[in-house]
């Protein structure tokens, strides 16, 4: 007999009642649904497959369960009269909930074999299988349950009407729960996959379109509807604007919403709940800082419970995606744009320069840095708010008045960047923009600008390197003339790179102990007796080569390393003085050079006191040398600083005297102890009346002010003789000794007359 399907409803049994239920089938009490109600039910029926080679079993089963509703749904019966028929039917039919399976059919174990094939070959693991047997001995209950994936085992004699109902109802409940769990699992997998796809998108609009597409997949339809948010960027917070739109709503993309979509979105934002009404599925996506999103999707059927739960989870997870997307968008803008002016920042300008360098347009392109002159003074005088407004105005003027194709950026502080064709990036054109004053907070402010420029066709490096080169040119321009300009050249780059290389080498060399001191003796010109020495810094690199001081000391000052090196020099000189005194040279003065950077350091006095205290050097035998140019800067501050130094007992000498323009009144206020005649005048003393005149003037000035005078760079006896005639009392130079190592100085002193104070 072929397999068949019996619809829900009463079925007449022409062959009489079956043995499986006996007389109890007619006596048990069951509750049946009203036929009209069953017919009106909108839910699909539970499908029950009866597998038995006895036709009476089929008829009595359908008679017993006819018109019964379980979980609010009717039953529909399918019939198979052999294991093979059942297997074929299961292979082609979907959504069968329960199989009532006879164990013994064409074979004694036909039912058990079918169980195995259902699970292993068809993979139907949700399907609930209830074994029924009239011959328990062929398949003992415990062994069958233990060895096969079945859900219940009943003998036909015990399946009364009530027990049959209970067994099938329990199996259907189990099937329903398993299917719900599986649907939830699959739904969650779809949600996770959807969110993963959304996280891979860039930009709020792309994510919004992705959300509409993913919602369509979850509810089984094409992408449709709009995703919107309150538009706060146009001064009307009540306005709703579509971030993205899809399907038949695509024309609303980016537009303000009105009509049903706007009303539905407003209700959803107010209730902060997902829902469906008026043919729209409305999904709420909470955001941070009050920026919430709503998706309004045309939907023409009710949302079932599973879809509702999945959409709620989806909305929660997608809200995080939207927040992250907005955060990434904000960070991206912050990473590549200046928050004050809105112009591209240094990072973005490097990208633009790199792109230009990689294109044929580099041949005619120029990069310019525009630095506002004396902006710091304006900021200090008028306040940072005023300064910010000025920077915004400068950026707007550069953007609006230079050629449209140029890239304008602000790379930091008061430095702007202009990038583009050389014809449009002309220094005269840029600086002409600053001839007109800027109107800031009701005030007219006049500022000028200095430019550093790089021709990109002459540049070999990256965008970052080009900015560095432009900065080098800018510094050169500022050092020559404010409101001017300078183009970078390769020689400047070599010079700067060599300076940087030497700066790193100097720092490393200092840490490795490559720096050391030599000492040049100072003598009394009248007696040729030594009275002191000047400590001179030297640097010998690992390869044994000496780096001239005039090369590395300016770099040490430029880098600030001179502060640390200077403190070390001071300590070494003080320690050497103690060793000399221990060797019997009690009236010996140690002279130490102090750079401007070191002297103006706020902790210089602390460094000096620590060096004296830690070494035990007597301050009255320590002399600090400062240059005349230092003495001329900020006289009031210098007078106070020198007074503090003098209170330690240390004396002060002005080095290179005669090269600057010190006023006599200023010199008197400084209260220095000694003047040093610069070696340039000593060199000219034998061949130039000017050299002799300056030397004579310094000697006379020292005598009038009660200051000691020493000439440096004395190399021959003729120079020494003239200096004696001019009345100069002290000297140092190659005539007496070259700079000596500590050991060499002791040996040299051992062969000289006894030292005395000078």
PDB file of C-alpha atoms in Angstrom, residues 118-120 122-128 149 151 178:
ATOM      1  CA  UNK A 118      16.616   8.588   9.757  1.00  0.00           C
ATOM      2  CA  UNK A 119      19.361   9.866  12.013  1.00  0.00           C
ATOM      3  CA  UNK A 120      22.470   8.903  10.040  1.00  0.00           C
ATOM      4  CA  UNK A 122      18.722  11.821   6.453  1.00  0.00           C
ATOM      5  CA  UNK A 123      20.255  13.762   9.344  1.00  0.00           C
ATOM      6  CA  UNK A 124      16.815  14.422  10.871  1.00  0.00           C
ATOM      7  CA  UNK A 125      17.828  14.986  14.479  1.00  0.00           C
ATOM      8  CA  UNK A 126      14.960  17.346  15.393  1.00  0.00           C
ATOM      9  CA  UNK A 127      12.339  14.739  14.453  1.00  0.00           C
ATOM     10  CA  UNK A 128      10.807  12.986  17.498  1.00  0.00           C
ATOM     11  CA  UNK A 149      18.167   7.693  19.191  1.00  0.00           C
ATOM     12  CA  UNK A 151      12.367   9.598  22.313  1.00  0.00           C
ATOM     13  CA  UNK A 178      14.291  21.858  19.764  1.00  0.00           C
TER      14      UNK A 178
END
